[in-house]
CSV table of C-alpha atoms and ligand atoms in Angstrom, one decimal:
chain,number,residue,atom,x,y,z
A,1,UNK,CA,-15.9,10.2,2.4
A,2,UNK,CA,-12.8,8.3,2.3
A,3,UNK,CA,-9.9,6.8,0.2
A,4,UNK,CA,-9.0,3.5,1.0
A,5,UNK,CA,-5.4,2.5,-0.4
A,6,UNK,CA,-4.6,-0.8,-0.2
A,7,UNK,CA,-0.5,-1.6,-0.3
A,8,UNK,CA,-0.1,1.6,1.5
A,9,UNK,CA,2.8,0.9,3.9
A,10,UNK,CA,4.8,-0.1,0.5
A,11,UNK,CA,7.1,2.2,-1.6
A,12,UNK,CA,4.9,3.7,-4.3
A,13,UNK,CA,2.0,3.8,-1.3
A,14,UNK,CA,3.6,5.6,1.2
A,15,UNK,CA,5.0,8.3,-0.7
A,16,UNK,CA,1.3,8.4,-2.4
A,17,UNK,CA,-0.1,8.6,1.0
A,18,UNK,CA,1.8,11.7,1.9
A,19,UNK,CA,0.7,13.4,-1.4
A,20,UNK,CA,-3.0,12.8,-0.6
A,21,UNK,CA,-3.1,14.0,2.9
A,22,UNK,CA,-1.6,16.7,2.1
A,23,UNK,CA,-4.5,17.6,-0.3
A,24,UNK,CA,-6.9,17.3,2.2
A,25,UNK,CA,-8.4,14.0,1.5
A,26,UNK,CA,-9.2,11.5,4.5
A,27,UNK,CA,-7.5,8.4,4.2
A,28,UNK,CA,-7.4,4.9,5.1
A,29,UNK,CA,-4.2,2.7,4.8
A,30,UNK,CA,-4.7,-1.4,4.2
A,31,UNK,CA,-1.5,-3.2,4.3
A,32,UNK,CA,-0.5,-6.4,6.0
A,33,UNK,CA,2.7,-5.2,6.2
A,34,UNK,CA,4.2,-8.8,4.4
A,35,UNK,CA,6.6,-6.2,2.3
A,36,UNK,CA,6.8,-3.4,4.7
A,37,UNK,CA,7.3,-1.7,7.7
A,38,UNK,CA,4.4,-0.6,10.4
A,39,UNK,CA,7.1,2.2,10.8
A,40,UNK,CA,6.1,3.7,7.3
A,41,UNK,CA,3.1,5.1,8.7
A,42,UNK,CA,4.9,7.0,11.9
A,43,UNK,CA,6.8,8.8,9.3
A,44,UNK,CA,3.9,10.0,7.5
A,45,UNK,CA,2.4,11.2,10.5
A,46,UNK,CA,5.6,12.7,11.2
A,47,UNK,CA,6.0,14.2,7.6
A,48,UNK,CA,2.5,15.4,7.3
A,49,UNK,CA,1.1,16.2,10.9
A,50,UNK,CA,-2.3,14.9,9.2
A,51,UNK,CA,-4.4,12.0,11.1
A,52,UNK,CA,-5.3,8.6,9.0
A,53,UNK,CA,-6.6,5.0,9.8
A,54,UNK,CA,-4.1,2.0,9.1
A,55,UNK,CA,-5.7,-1.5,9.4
A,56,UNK,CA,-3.2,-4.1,8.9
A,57,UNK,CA,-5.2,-6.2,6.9
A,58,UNK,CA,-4.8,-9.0,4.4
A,59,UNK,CA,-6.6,-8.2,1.6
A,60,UNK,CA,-7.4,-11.6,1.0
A,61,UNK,CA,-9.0,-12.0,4.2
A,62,UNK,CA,-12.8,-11.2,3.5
A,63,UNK,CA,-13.9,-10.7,6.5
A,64,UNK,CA,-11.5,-8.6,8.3
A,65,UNK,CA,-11.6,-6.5,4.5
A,66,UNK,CA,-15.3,-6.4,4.7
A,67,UNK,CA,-15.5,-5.1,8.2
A,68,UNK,CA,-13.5,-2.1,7.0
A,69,UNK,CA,-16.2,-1.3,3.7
A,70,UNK,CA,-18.8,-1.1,6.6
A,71,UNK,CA,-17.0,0.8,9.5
A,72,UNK,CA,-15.7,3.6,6.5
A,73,UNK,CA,-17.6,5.4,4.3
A,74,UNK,CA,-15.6,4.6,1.2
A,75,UNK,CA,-15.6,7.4,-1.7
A,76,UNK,CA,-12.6,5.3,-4.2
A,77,UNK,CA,-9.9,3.1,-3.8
A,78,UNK,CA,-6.4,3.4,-5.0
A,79,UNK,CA,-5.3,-0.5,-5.1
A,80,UNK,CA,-1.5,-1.1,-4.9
A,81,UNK,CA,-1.4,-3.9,-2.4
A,82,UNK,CA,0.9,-7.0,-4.7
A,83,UNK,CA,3.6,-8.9,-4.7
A,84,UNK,CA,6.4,-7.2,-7.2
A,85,UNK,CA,9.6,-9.4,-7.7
A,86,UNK,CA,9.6,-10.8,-11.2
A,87,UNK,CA,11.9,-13.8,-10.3
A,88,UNK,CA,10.3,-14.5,-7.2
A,89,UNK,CA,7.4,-14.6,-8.9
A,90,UNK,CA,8.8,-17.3,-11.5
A,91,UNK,CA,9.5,-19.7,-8.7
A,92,UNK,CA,6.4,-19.3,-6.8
A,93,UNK,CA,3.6,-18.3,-9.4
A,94,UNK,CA,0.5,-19.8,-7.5
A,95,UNK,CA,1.6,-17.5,-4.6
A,96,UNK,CA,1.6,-14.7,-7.2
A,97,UNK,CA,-1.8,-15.6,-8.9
A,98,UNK,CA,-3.7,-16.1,-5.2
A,99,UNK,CA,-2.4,-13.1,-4.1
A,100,UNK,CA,-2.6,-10.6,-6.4
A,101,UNK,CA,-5.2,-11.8,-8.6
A,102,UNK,CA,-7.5,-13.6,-5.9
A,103,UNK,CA,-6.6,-10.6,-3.6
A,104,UNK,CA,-7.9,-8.3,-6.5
A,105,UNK,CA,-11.2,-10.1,-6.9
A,106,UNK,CA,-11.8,-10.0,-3.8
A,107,UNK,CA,-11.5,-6.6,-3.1
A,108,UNK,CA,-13.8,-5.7,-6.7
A,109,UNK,CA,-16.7,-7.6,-5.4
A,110,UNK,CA,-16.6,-6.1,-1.9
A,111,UNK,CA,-16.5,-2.7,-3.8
A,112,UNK,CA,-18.9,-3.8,-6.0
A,113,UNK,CA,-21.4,-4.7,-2.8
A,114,UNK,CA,-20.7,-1.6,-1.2
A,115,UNK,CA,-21.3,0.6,-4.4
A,116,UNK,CA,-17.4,1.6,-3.9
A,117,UNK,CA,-17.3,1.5,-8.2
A,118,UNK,CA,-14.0,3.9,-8.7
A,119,UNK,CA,-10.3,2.1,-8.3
A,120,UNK,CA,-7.2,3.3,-9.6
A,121,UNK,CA,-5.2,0.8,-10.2
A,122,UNK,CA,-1.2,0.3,-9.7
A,123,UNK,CA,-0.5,-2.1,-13.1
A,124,UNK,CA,3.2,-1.7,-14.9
A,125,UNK,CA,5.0,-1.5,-18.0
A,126,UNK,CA,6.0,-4.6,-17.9
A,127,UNK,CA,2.2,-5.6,-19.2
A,128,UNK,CA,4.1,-4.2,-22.8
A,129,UNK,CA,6.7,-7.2,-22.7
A,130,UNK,CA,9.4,-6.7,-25.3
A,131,UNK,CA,8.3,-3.4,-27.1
A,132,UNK,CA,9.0,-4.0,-30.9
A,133,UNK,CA,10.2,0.2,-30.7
A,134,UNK,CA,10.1,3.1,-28.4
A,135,UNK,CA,8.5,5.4,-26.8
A,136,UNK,CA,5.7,2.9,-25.9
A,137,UNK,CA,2.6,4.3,-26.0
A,138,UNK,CA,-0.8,2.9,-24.3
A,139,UNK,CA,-2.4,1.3,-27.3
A,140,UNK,CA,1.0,-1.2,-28.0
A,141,UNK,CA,0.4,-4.6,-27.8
A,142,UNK,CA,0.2,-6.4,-24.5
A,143,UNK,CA,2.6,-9.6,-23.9
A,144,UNK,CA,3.5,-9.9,-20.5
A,145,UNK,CA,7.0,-12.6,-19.9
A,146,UNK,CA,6.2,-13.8,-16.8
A,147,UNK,CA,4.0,-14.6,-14.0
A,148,UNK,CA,4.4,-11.3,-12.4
A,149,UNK,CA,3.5,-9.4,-15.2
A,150,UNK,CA,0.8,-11.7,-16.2
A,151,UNK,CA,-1.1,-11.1,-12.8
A,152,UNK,CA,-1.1,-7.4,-14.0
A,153,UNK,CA,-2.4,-8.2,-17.4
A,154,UNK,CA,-5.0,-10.2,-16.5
A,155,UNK,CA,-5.7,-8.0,-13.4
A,156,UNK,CA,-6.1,-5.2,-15.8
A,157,UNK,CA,-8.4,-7.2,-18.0
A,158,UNK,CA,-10.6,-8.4,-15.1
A,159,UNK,CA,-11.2,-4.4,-14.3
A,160,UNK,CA,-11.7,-3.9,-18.3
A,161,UNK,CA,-14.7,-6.9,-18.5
A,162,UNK,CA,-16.1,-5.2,-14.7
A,163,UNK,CA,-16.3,-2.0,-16.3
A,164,UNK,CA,-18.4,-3.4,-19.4
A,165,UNK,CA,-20.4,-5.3,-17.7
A,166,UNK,CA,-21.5,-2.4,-15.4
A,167,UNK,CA,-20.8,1.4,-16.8
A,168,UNK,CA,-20.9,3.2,-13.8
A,169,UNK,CA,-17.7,1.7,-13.1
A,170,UNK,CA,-14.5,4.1,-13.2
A,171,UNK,CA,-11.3,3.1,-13.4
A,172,UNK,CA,-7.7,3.8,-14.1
A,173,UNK,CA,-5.0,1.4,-14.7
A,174,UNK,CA,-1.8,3.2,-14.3
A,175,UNK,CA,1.3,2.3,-15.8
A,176,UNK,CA,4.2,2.4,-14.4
A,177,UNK,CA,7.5,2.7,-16.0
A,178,UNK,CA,11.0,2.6,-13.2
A,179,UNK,CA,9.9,4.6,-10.1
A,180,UNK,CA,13.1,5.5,-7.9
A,181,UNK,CA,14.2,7.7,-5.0
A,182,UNK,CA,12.4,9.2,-2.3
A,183,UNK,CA,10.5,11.9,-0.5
A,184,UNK,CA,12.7,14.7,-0.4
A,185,UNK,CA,13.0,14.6,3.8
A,186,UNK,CA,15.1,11.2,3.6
A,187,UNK,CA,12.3,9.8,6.4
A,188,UNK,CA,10.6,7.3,3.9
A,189,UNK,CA,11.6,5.5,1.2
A,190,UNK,CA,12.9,2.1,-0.5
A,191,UNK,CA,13.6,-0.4,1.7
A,192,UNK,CA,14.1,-3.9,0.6
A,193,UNK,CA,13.9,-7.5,2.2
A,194,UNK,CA,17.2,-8.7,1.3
A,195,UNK,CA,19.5,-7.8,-1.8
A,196,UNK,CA,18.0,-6.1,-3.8
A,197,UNK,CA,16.9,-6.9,-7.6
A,198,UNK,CA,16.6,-3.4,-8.7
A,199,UNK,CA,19.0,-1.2,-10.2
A,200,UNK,CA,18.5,2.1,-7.8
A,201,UNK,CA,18.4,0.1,-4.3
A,202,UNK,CA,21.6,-2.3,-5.4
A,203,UNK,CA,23.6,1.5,-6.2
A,204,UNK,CA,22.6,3.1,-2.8
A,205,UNK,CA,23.7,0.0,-0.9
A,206,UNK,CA,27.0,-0.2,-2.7
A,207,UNK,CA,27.5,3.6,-1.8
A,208,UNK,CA,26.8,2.9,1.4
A,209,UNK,CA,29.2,-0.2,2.1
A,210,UNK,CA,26.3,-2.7,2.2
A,211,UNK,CA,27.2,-4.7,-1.0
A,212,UNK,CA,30.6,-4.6,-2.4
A,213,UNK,CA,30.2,-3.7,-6.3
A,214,UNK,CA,27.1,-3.5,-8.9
A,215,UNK,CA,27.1,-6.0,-11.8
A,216,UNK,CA,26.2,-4.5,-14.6
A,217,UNK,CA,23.6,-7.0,-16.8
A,218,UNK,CA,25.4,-6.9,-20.2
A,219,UNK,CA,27.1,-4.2,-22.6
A,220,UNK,CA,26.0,-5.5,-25.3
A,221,UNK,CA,22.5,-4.3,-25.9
A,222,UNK,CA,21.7,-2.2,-29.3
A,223,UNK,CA,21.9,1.0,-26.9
A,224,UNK,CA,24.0,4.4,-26.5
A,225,UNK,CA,26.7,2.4,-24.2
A,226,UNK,CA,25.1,-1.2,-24.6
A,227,UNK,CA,23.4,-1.2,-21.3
A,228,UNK,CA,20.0,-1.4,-20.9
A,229,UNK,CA,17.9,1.9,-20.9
A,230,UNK,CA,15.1,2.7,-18.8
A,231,UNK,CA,12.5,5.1,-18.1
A,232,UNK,CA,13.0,6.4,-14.4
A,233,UNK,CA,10.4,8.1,-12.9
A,234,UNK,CA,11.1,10.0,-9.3
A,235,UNK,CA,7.7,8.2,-6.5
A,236,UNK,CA,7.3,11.4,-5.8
A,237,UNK,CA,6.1,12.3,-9.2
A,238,UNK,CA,4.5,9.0,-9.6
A,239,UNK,CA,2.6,9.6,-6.5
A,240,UNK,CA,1.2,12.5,-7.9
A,241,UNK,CA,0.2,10.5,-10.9
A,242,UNK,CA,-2.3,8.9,-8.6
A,243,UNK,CA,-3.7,12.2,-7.4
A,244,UNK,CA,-4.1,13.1,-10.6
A,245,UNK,CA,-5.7,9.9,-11.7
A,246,UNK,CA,-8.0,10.4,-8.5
A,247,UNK,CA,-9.3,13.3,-9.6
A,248,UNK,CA,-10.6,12.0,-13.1
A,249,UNK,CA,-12.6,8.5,-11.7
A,250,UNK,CA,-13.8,11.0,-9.5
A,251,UNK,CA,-15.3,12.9,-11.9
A,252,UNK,CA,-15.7,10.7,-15.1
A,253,UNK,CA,-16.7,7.1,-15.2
A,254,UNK,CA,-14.7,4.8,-18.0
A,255,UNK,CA,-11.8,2.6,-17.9
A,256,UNK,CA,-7.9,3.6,-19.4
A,257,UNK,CA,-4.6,2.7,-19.2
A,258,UNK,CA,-2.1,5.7,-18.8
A,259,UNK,CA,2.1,5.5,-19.0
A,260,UNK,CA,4.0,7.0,-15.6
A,261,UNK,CA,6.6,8.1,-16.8
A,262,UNK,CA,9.3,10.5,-18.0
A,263,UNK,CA,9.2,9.6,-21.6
A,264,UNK,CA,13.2,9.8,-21.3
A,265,UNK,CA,15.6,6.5,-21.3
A,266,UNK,CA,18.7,6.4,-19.1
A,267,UNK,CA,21.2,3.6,-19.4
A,268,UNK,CA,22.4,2.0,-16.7
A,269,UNK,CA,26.3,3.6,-17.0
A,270,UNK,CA,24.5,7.0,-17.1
A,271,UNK,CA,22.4,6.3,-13.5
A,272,UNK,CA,25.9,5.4,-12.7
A,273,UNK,CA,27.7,8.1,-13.8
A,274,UNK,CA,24.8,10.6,-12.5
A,275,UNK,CA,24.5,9.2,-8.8
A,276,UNK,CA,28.5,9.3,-8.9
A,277,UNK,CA,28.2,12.9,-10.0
A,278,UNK,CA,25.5,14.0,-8.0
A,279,UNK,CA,26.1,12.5,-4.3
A,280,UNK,CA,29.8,12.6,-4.5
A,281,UNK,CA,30.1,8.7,-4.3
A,282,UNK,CA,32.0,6.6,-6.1
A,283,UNK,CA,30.1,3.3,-7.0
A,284,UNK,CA,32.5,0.0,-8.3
A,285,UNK,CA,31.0,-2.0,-10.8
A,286,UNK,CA,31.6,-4.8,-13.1
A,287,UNK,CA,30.0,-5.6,-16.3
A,288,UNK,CA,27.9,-9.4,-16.2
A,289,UNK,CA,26.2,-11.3,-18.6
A,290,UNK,CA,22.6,-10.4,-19.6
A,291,UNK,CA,20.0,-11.1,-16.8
A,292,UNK,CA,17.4,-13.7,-18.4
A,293,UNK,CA,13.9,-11.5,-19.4
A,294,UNK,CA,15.5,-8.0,-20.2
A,295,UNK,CA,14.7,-5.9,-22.3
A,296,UNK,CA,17.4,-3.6,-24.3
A,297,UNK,CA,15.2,-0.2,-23.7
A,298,UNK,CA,12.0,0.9,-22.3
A,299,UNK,CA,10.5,3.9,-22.0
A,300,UNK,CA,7.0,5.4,-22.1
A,301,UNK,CA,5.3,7.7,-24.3
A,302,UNK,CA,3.5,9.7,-21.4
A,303,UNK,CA,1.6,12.2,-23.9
A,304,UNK,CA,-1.8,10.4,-23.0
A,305,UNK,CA,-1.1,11.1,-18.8
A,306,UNK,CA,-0.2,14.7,-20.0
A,307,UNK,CA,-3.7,15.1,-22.2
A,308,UNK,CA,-6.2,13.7,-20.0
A,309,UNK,CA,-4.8,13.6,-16.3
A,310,UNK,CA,-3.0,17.1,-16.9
A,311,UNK,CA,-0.1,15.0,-15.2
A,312,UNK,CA,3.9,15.7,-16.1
A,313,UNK,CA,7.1,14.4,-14.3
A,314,UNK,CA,8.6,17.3,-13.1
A,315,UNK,CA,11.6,15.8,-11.3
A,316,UNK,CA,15.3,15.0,-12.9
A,317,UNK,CA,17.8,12.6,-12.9
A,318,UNK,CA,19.5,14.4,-10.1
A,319,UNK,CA,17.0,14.7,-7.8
A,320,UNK,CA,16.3,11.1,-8.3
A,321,UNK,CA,19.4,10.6,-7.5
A,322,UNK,CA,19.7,13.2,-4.5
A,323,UNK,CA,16.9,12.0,-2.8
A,324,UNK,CA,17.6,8.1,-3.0
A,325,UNK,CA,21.1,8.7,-1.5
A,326,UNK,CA,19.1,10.9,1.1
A,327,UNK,CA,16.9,7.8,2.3
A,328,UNK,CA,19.4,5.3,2.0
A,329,UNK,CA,22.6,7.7,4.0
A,330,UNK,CA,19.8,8.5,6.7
A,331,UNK,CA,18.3,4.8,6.7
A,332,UNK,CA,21.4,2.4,5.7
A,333,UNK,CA,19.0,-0.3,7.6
A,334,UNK,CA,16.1,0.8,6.0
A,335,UNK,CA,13.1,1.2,8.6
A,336,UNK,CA,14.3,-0.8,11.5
A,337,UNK,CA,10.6,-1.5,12.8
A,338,UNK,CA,10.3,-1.8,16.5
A,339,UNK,CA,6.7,-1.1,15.9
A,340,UNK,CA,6.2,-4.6,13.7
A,341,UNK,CA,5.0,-6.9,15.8
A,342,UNK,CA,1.9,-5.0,17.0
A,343,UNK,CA,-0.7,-6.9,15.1
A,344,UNK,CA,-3.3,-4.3,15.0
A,345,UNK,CA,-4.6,-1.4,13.4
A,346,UNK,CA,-3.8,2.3,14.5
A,347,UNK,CA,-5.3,5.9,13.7
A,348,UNK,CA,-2.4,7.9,13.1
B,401,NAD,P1,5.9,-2.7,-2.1
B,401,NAD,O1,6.1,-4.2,-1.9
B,401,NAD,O2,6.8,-1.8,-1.4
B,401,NAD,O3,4.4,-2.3,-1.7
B,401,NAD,C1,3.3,-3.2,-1.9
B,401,NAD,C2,2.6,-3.3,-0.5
B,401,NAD,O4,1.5,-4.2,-0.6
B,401,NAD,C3,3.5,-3.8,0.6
B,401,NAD,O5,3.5,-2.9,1.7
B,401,NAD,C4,2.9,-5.2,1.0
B,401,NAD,O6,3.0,-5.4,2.4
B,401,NAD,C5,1.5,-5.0,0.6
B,401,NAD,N1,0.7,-6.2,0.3
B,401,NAD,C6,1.1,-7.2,-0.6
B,401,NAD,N2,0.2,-8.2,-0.6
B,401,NAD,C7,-0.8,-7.8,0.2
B,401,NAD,C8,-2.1,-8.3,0.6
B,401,NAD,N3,-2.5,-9.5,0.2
B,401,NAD,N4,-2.8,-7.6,1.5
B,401,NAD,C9,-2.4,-6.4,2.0
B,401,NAD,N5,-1.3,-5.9,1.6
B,401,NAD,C10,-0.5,-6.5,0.8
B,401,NAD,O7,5.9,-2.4,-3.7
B,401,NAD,P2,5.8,-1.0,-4.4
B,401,NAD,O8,7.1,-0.9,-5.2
B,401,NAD,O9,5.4,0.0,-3.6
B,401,NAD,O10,4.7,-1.4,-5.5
B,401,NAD,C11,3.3,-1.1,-5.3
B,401,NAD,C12,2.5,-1.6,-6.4
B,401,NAD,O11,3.0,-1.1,-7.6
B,401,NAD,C13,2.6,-3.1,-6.6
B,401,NAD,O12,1.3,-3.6,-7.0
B,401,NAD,C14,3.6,-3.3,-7.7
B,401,NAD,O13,3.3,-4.5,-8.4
B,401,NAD,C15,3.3,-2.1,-8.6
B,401,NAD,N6,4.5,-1.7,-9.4
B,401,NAD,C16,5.7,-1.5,-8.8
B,401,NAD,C17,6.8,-1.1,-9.6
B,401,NAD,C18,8.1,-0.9,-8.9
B,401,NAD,O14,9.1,-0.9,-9.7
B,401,NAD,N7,8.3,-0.6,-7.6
B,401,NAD,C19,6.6,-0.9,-10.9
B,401,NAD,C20,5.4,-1.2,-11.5
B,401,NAD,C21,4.3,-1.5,-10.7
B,402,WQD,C1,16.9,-1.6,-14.6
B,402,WQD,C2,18.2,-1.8,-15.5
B,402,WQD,C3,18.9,-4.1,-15.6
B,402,WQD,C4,20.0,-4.4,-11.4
B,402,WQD,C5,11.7,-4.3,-13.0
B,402,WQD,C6,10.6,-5.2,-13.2
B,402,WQD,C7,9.4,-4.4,-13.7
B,402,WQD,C8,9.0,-3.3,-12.8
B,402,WQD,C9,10.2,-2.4,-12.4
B,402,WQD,C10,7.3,-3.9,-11.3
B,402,WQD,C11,18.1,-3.1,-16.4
B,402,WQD,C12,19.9,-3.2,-15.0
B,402,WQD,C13,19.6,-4.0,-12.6
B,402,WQD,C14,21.4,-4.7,-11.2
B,402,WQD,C15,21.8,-4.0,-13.5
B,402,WQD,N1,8.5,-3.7,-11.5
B,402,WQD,N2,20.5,-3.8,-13.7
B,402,WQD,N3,22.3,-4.5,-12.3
B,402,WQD,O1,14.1,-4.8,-14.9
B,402,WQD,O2,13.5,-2.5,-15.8
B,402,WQD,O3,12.1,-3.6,-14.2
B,402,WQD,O4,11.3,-3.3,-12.0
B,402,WQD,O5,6.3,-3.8,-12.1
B,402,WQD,O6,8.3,-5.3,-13.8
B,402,WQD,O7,11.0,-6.1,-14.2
B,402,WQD,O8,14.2,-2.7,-13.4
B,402,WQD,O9,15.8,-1.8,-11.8
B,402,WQD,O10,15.7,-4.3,-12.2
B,402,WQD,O11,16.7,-2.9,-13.9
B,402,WQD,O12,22.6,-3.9,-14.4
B,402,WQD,O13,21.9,-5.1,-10.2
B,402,WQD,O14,19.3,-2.0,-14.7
B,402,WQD,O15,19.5,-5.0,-16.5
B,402,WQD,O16,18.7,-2.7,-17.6
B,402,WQD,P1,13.5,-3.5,-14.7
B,402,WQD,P2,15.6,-3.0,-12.7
């Protein structure tokens, strides 16, 4: 029996796929590669010496999905495959919708006809909007801001109705709060289409010579420095969230919502001042206006992860910081994929 894991070419997925190899469990890797590199998957080989089946495969394409349900013996699947840019998202929300909410369905009912009835699920924190205090725990109220986030809610629903409607369903929707750096070897990691929106990526490429300075989005937030605090979790960690959450739809049936993450806020002058401190760099920066749809802080309340997944970040602030620098000073193009225009599937 297998684990299918759609998105797994992506960030979050290909660190998850080294931490399930390496337990031991078969896996099979669905991505269509429209946000990542076929190279991803090389370096897992490489990293983990294990053998795995990569189809590229749009998950909205039925066919070529179903095909997959029949030639694999599917156990669960871990579903990251979605488009993630909030303000890409806000210009193109019918791209958003059909993709990651079509996409979704059409997964659940190929599951659902192959009696695959376990899915973790790869939802956000952004499903809490603007928390009215913090730590934000599971049961706060849900207001997502924007299409992006709205997929996810109603993504999240959608799995909530499936499971009532059929109880032998079992799924968990994982929240995740900021997931940054990389696997400790420097060979896979975060490697953004063009500039990049995030905080972590836009620091490495400064530090690296790719961009010039970081703006900072505003100084005057309620906060310790009046930057905007964030929970920031190392993949790594959060990839073992998912192991974690494997192991209990394995072995329970239900559907929950867990926080990933540290349950500790960092400002944005702190990741500054602790990438500075850490790799030696110096990253120039000048303070902006507010970016539209922030939030002053956010950060999770991950007591319910600890209780019933027996899952804890483990990882610091430095080694985020450590191991982003390591990908980016190793990769300053990222993946470089010579391997992209093979339009096929592999075993690896
Ligand atoms: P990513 O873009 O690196 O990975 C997503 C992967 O899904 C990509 O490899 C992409 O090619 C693939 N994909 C997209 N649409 C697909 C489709 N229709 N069929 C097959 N493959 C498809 O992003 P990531 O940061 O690794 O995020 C993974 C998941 O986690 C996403 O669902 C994202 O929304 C969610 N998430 C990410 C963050 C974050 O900050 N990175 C935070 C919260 C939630
Ligand atoms: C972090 C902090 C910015 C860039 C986003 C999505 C969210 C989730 C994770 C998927 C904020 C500040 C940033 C920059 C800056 N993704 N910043 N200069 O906004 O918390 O979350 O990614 O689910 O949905 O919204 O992350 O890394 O963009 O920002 O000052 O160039 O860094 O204002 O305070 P965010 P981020």
């Amino acid at each position: 029996m297998a684990i299918l894991l759609t998105g797994g070419a992506g960030y979050i997925g290909s660190h998850t796929c080294v931490e399930l190899l390496n337990a031991g469990y078969k896996l099979i890797v669905v991505d269509d590669l429209s946000n990542s590199k076929l190279n991803s998957m090389v370096r897992i080989k490489e990293i983990t010496g294990k053998d795995f089946k990569f189809y590229k495969t749009d998950i909205l394409d039925r066919e070529a999905l179903e095909s997959i349900f029949v030639e694999n013996s599917i156990e669960a699947v871990i579903h990251l495959a979605g488009l993630k840019s909030v303000g890409e998202s806000v210009q193109m929300p019918l791209h958003y919708y059909h993709n990651n909410i079509t996409g979704t369905l059409v997964l659940c009912e190929l599951m659902k006809k192959y009696n695959v009835k376990k899915m973790v699920f790869s939802s956000s924190a952004t499903v809490y909007g603007v928390p009215e205090y913090v730590p934000i725990s599971e049961d706060f109220p849900l207001r997502a801001m924007n299409p992006y986030g709205r997929t996810k809610l109603m993504i999240e629903e959608m799995l909530r109705d499936l499971y009532h409607s059929d109880h032998d369903w079992s799924i968990s929707l994982l929240r995740y709060f900021n997931p940054i750096g990389a696997h400790e070897s420097g060979r896979i990691g975060e490697d953004p289409k063009s500039i990049p929106n995030n905080l972590m990526p836009y620091i490495t490429q400064t530090a690296v010579g790719k961009l010039e300075e970081l703006y900072v989005f505003g100084n005057d937030y309620p906060t310790v420095d009046g930057t905007g605090v964030r929970d920031y979790i190392h993949v790594v960690d959060l990839a073992k969230g998912h192991l974690k959450a494997l192991e209990k739809i394995l072995t329970s049936k239900g559907v929950e919502a867990y926080n990933l993450g540290t349950g500790k806020g960092y400002s944005v002058l702190q990741i500054v001042a602790a990438f500075e401190k850490t790799t030696g760099t110096k990253i120039p920066y000048k303070i902006v206006k507010r970016r539209q749809g922030d939030v002053a802080s956010c950060y999770a309340d991950p007591t319910k992860a600890r209780k019933e997944l027996g899952w804890l970040a483990e990882k610091g602030i430095e080694d985020m910081c450590r191991d982003a620098w390591g990908w980016q000073e190793k990769n300053p193009s990222g993946y470089e994929d010579v391997l992209q225009d093979r339009n096929t599937s592999f075993v690896f």
